[in-house]
mmCIF file of C-alpha atoms and ligand atoms in Angstrom:
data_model
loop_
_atom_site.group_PDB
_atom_site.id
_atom_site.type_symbol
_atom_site.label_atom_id
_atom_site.label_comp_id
_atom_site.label_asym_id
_atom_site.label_seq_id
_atom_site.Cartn_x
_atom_site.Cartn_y
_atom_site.Cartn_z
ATOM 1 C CA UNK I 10 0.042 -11.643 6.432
ATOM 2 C CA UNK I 11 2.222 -8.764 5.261
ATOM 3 C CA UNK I 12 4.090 -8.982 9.020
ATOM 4 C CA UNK I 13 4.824 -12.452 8.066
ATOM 5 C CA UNK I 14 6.326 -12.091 4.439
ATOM 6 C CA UNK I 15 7.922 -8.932 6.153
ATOM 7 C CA UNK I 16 9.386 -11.364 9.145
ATOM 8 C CA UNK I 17 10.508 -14.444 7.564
ATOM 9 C CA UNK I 18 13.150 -12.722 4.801
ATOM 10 C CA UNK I 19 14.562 -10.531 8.261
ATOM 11 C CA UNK I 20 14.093 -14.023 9.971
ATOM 12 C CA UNK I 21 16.071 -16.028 7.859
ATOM 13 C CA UNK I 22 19.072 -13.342 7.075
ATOM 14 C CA UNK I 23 19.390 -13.224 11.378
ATOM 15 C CA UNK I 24 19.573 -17.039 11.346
ATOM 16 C CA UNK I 25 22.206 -16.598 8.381
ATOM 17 C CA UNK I 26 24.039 -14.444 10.357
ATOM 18 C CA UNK I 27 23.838 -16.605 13.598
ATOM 19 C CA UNK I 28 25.208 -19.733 11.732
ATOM 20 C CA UNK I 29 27.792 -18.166 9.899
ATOM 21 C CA UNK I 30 29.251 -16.567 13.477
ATOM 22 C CA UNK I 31 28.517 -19.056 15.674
ATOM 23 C CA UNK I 32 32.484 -19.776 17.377
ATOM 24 C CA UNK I 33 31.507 -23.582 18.256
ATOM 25 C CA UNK I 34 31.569 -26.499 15.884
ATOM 26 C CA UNK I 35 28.976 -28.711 16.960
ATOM 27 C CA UNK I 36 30.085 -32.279 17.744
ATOM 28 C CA UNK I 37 27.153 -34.172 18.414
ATOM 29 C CA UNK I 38 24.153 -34.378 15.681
ATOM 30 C CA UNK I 39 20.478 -34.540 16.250
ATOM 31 C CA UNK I 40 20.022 -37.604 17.511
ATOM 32 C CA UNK I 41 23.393 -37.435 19.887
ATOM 33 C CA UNK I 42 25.616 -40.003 18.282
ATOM 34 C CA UNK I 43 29.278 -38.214 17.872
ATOM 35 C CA UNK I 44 29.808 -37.775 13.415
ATOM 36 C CA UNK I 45 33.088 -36.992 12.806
ATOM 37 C CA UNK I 46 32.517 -33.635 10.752
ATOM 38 C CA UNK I 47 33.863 -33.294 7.239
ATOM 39 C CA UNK I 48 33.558 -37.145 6.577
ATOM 40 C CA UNK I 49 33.267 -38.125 2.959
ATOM 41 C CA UNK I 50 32.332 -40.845 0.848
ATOM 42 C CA UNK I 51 33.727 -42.268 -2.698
ATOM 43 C CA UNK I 52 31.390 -43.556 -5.215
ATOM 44 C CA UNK I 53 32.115 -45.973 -7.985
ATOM 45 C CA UNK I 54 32.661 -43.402 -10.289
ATOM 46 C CA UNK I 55 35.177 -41.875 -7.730
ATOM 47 C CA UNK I 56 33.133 -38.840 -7.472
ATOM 48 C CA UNK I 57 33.266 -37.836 -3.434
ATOM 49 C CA UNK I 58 29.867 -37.388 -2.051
ATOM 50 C CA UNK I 59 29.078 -36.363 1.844
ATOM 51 C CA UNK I 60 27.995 -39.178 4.437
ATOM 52 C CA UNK I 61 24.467 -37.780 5.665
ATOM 53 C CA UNK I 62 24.469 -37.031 9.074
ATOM 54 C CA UNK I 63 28.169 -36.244 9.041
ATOM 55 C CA UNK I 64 28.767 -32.698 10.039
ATOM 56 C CA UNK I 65 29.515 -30.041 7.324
ATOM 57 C CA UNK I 66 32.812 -28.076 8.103
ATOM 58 C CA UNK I 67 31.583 -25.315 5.573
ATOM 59 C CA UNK I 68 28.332 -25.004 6.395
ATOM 60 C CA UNK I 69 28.878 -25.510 10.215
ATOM 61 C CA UNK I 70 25.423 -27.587 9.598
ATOM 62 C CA UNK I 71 25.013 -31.871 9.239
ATOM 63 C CA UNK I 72 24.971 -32.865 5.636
ATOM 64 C CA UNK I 73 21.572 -33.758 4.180
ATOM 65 C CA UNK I 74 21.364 -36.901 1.764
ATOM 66 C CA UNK I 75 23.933 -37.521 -0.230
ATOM 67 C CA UNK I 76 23.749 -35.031 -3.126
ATOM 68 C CA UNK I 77 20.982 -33.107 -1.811
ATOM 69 C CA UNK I 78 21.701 -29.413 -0.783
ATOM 70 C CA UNK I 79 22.163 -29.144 2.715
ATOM 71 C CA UNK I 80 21.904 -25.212 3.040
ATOM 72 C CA UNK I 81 18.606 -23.653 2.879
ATOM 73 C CA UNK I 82 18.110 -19.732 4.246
ATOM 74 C CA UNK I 83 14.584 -20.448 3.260
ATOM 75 C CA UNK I 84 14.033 -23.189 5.969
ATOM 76 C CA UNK I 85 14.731 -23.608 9.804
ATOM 77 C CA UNK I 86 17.489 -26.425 10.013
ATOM 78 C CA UNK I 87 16.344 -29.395 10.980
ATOM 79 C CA UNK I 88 18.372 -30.103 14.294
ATOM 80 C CA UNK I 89 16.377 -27.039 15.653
ATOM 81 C CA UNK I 90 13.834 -29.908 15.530
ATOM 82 C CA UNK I 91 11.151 -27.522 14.129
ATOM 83 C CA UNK I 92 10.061 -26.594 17.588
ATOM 84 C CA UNK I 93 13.177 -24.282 18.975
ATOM 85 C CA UNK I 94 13.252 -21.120 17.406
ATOM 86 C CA UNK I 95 16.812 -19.000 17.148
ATOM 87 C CA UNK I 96 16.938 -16.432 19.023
ATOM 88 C CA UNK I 97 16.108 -12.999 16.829
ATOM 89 C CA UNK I 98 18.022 -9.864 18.543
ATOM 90 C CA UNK I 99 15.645 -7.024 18.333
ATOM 91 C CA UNK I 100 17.692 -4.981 16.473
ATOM 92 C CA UNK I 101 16.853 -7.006 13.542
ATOM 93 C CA UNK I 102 13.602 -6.182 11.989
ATOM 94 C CA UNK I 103 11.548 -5.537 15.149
ATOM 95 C CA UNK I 104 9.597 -2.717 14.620
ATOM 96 C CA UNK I 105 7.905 -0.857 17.077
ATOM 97 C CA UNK I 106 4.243 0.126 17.433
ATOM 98 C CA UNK I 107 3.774 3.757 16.296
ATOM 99 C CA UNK I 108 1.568 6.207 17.730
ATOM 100 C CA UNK I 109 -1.140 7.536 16.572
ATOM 101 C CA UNK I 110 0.033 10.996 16.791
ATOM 102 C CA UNK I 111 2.722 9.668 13.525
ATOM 103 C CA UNK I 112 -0.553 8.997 11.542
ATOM 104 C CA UNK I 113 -2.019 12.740 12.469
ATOM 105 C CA UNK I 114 1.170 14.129 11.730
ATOM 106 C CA UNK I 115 1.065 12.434 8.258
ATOM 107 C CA UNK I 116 -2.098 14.072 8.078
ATOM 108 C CA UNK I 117 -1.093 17.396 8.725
ATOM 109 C CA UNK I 118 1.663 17.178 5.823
ATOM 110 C CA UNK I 119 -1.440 17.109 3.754
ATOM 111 C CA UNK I 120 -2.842 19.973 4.789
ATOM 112 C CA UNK I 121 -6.369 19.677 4.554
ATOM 113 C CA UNK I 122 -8.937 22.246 4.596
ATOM 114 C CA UNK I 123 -12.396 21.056 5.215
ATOM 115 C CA UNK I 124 -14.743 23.372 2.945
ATOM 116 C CA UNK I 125 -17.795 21.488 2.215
ATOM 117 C CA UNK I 126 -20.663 22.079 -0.312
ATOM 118 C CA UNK I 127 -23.805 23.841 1.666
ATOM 119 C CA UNK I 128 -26.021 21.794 2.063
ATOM 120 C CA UNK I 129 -28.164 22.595 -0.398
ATOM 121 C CA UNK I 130 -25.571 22.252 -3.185
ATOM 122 C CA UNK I 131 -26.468 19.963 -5.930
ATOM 123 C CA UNK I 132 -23.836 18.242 -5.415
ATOM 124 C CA UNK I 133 -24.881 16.882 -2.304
ATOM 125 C CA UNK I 134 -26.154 13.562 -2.746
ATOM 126 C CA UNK I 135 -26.985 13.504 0.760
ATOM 127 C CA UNK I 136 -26.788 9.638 1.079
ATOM 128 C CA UNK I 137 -24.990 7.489 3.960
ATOM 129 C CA UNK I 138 -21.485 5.895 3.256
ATOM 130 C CA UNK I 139 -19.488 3.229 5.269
ATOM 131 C CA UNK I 140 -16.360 3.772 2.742
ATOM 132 C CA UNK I 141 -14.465 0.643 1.568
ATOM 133 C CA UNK I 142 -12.895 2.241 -1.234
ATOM 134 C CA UNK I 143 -10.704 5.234 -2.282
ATOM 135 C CA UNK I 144 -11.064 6.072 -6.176
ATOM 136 C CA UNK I 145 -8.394 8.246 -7.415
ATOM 137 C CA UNK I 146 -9.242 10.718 -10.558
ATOM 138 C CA UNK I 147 -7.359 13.579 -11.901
ATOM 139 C CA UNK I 148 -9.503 16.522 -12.970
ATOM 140 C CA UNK I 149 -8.297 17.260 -16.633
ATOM 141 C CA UNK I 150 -8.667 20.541 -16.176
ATOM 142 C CA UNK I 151 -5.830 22.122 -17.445
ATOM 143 C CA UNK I 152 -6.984 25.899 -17.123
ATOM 144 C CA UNK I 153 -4.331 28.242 -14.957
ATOM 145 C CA UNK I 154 -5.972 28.471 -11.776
ATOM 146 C CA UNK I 155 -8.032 25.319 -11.833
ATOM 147 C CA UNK I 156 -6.683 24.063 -8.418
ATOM 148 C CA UNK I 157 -8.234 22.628 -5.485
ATOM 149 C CA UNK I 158 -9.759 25.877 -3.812
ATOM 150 C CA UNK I 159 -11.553 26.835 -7.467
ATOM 151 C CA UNK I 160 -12.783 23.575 -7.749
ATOM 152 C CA UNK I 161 -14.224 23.969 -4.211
ATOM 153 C CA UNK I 162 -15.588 27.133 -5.051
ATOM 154 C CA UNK I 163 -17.180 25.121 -8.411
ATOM 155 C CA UNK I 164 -18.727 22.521 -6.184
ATOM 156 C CA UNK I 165 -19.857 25.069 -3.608
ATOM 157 C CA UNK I 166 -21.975 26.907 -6.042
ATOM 158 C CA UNK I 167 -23.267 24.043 -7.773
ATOM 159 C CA UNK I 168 -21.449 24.945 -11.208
ATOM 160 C CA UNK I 169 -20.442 21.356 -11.840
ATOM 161 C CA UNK I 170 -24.520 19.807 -12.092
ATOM 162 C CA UNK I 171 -24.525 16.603 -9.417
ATOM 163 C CA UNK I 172 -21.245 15.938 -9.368
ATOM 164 C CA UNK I 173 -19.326 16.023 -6.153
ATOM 165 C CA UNK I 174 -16.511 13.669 -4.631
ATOM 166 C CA UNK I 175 -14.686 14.290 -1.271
ATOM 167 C CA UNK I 176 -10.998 16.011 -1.683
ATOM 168 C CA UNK I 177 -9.652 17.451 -3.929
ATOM 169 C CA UNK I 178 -5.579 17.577 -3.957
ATOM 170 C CA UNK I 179 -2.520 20.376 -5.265
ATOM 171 C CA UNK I 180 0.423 20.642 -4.915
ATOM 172 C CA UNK I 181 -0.435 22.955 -1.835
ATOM 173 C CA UNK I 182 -3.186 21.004 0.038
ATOM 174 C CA UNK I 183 -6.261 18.921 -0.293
ATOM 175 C CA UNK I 184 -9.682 20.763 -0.112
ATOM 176 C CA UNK I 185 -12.243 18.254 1.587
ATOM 177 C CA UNK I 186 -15.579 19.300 0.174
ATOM 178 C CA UNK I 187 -18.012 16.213 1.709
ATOM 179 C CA UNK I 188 -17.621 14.407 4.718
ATOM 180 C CA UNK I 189 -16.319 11.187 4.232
ATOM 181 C CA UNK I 190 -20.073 9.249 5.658
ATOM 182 C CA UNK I 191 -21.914 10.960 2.515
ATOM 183 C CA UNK I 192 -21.890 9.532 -0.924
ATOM 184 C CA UNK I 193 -20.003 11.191 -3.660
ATOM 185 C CA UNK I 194 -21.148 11.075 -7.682
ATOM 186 C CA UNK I 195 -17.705 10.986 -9.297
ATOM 187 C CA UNK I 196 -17.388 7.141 -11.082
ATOM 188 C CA UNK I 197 -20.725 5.267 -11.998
ATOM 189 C CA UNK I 198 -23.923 6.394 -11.132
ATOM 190 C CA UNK I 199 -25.195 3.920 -8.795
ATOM 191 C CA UNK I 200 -22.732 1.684 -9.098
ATOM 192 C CA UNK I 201 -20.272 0.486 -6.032
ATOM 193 C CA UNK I 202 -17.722 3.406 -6.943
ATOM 194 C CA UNK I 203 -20.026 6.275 -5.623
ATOM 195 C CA UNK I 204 -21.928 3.955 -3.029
ATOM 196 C CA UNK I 205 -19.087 2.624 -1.848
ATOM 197 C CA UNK I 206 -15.816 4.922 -2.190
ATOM 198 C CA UNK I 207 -13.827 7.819 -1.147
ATOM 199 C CA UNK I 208 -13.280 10.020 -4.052
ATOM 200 C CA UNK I 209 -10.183 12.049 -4.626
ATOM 201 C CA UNK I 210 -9.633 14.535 -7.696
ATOM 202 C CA UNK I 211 -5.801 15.145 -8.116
ATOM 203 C CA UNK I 212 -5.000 19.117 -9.922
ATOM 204 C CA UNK I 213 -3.668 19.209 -13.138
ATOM 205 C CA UNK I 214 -3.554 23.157 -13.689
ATOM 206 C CA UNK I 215 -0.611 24.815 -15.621
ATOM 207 C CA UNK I 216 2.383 25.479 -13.024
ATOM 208 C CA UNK I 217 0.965 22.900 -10.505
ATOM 209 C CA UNK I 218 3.728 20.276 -9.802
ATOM 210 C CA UNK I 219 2.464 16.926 -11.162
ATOM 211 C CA UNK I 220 4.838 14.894 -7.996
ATOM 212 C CA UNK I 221 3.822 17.447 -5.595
ATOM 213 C CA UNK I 222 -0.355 16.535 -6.240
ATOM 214 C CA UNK I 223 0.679 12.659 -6.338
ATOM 215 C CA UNK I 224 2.903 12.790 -3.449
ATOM 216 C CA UNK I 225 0.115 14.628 -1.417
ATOM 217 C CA UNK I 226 -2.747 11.928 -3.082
ATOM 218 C CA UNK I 227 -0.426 9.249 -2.080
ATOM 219 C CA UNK I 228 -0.518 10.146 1.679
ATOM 220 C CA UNK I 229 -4.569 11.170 2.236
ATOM 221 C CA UNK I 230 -4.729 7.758 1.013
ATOM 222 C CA UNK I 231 -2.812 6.168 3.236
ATOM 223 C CA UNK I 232 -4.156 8.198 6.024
ATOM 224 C CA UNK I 233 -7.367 7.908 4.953
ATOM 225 C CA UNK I 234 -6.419 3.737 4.826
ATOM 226 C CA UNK I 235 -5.795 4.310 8.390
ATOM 227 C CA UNK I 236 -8.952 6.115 9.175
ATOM 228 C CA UNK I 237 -11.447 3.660 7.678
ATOM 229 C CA UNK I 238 -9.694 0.552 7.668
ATOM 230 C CA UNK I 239 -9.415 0.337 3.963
ATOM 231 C CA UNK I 240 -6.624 -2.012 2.596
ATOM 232 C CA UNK I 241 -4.343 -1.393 -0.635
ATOM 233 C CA UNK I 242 -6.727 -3.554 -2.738
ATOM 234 C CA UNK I 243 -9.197 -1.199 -2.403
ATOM 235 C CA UNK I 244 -7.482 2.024 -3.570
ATOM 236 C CA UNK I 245 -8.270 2.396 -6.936
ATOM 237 C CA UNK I 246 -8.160 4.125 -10.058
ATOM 238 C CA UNK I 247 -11.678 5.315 -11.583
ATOM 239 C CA UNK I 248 -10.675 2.835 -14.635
ATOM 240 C CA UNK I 249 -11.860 0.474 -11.904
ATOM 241 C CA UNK I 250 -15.787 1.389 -12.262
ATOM 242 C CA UNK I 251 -17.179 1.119 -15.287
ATOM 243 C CA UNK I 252 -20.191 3.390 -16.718
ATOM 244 C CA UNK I 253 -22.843 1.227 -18.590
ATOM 245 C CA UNK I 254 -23.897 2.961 -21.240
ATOM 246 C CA UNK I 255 -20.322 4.418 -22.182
ATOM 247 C CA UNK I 256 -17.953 3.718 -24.779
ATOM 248 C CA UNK I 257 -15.458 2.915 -23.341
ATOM 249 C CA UNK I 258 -17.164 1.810 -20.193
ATOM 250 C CA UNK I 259 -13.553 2.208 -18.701
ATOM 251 C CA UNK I 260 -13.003 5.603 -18.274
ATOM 252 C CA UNK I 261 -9.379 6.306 -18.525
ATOM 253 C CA UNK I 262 -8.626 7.696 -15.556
ATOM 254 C CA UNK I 263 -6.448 9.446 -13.919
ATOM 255 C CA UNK I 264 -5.142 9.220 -17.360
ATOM 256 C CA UNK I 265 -1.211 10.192 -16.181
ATOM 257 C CA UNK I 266 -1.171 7.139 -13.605
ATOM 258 C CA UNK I 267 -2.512 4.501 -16.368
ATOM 259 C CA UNK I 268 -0.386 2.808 -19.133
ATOM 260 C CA UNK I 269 -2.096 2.843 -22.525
ATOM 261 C CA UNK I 270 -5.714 3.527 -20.932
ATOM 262 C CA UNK I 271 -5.401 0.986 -18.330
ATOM 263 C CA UNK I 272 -3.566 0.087 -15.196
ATOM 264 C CA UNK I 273 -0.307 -0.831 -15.011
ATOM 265 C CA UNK I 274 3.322 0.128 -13.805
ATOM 266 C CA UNK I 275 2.582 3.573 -13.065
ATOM 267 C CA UNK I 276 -0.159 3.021 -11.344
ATOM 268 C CA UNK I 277 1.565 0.259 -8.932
ATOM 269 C CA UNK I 278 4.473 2.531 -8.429
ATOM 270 C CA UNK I 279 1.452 4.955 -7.000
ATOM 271 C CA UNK I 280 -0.064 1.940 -4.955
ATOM 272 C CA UNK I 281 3.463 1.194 -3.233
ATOM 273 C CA UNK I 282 4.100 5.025 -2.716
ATOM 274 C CA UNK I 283 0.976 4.868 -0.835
ATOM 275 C CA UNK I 284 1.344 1.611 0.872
ATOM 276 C CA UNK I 285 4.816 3.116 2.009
ATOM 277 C CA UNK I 286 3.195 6.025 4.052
ATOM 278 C CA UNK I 287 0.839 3.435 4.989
ATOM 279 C CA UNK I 288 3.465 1.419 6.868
ATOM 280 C CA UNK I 289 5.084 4.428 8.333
ATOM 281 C CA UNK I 290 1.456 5.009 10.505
ATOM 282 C CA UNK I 291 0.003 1.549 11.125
ATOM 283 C CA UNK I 292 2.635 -1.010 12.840
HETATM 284 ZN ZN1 ZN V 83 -12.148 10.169 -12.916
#
């Protein structure tokens, strides 16, 4: 579906482009009879008006009913007859298949180090996951130092009761701390957002760089899209999963990518950062 709404705009500018440089003026219309192009009529009120059928000089296309518009970019024109396609040069918005090595060398911009909680940690919920989601949080954690490798160290000795999710990201690399196939407890208890999702805490530490953590988030998504066959609908923020019990039940969360409390431009402009990288792995 997105290849389509991707081919038809590339599509139609190509056909465009063929129409407006095709060298021959066509003589004979679609159902062979010879139309004298540029024929016009006069109505009674002496306004001139194009005889359908008769070719259009401007256009280099036949003139639709009288008064109707004859150009279209949105359609195929009807003497190709709806079955003849034009001919799309492959230099026009044919893109080939990448490899996977693109999508592992996406991954190794993120620089991941696997580190994960023993297995006694109580942070180990040690239950299967299939993941069909990724839920993004930031820590608000403010404290110098509170990157990705202290919060690993956190998780590791159990300083942070049950709660564990999967990566957490800095502006330096992403600390995996559970393997993607065990649940986290980061969003709702027993709710779909642990059962079900990937879990990634972005740093917020003094003198990390805010774009350098989202830029980083933005790409284990996508690569972790890639890995699990996750689509775009199903990155989300934590706002996604509420907590019963909780006022609000909405956590707002990660509170720098939401607009007043809740999703909204900023967090799109994250979705098509990570749709982007996305794209650059997975056609
Ligand atoms: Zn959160």
């Amino acid at each position: 579906m997105r290849k389509a709404a991707l081919f038809l705009p590339t599509g139609g500018l190509a056909l465009a482009l063929i129409m407006a440089c095709s060298p021959d003026t066509p003589v004979v219309g679609a159902d062979d009879a010879y139309i004298p192009y540029g024929k016009r009529r006069v109505d009674a009120n002496g306004i001139s008006a194009p005889v359908p059928g008769s070719w259009d000089p401007i256009t280099n296309r036949p003139y639709g009913a009288a008064g109707a518009p004859t150009a279209s970019l949105n359609q195929p024109p009807s003497f190709y007859g709806g079955t003849r396609r034009p001919h799309v040069p492959p230099s026009s918005g044919y893109q080939p298949p990448v490899n996977r090595k693109s999508a592992y060398s996406l991954l190794k911009q993120v620089r991941v180090e696997k580190d994960f909680l023993p297995y006694r940690a109580r942070g180990r919920t040690r239950r299967r996951m299939s993941p069909r989601y990724i839920t993004i949080h930031s820590t608000q954690n403010w404290s110098r130092g509170a990157d990705a490798r202290r919060h690993s160290l956190a998780l590791k000795r159990s300083k942070l009761g049950r709660l564990s999710w999967h990566y957490t990201t800095d502006q330096d690399r992403a600390v995996q701390h559970l393997p993607t196939s065990e649940q986290g407890n980061h969003a709702d208890y027993d709710g779909p957002g642990n059962k079900y999702s990937i879990g990634i805490e972005m740093c917020e530490n003094r003198g990390n760089s805010r774009s350098a953590t989202v830029d980083r988030t933005a790409k284990l998504a996508a690569w972790l899209m890639y890995q699990h066959d996750i689509p775009i609908s199903k990155v989300v923020p934590h706002y996604k999963w509420p907590r019963w019990g909780k006022r609000p039940p909405n956590k707002n969360c990660p509170h720098f990518l939401m607009t007043n409390g809740r999703p909204g431009a900023k967090w799109q402009g994250f979705k098509n950062k990570v749709l982007s990288y996305y794209r650059q792995i997975s056609r």
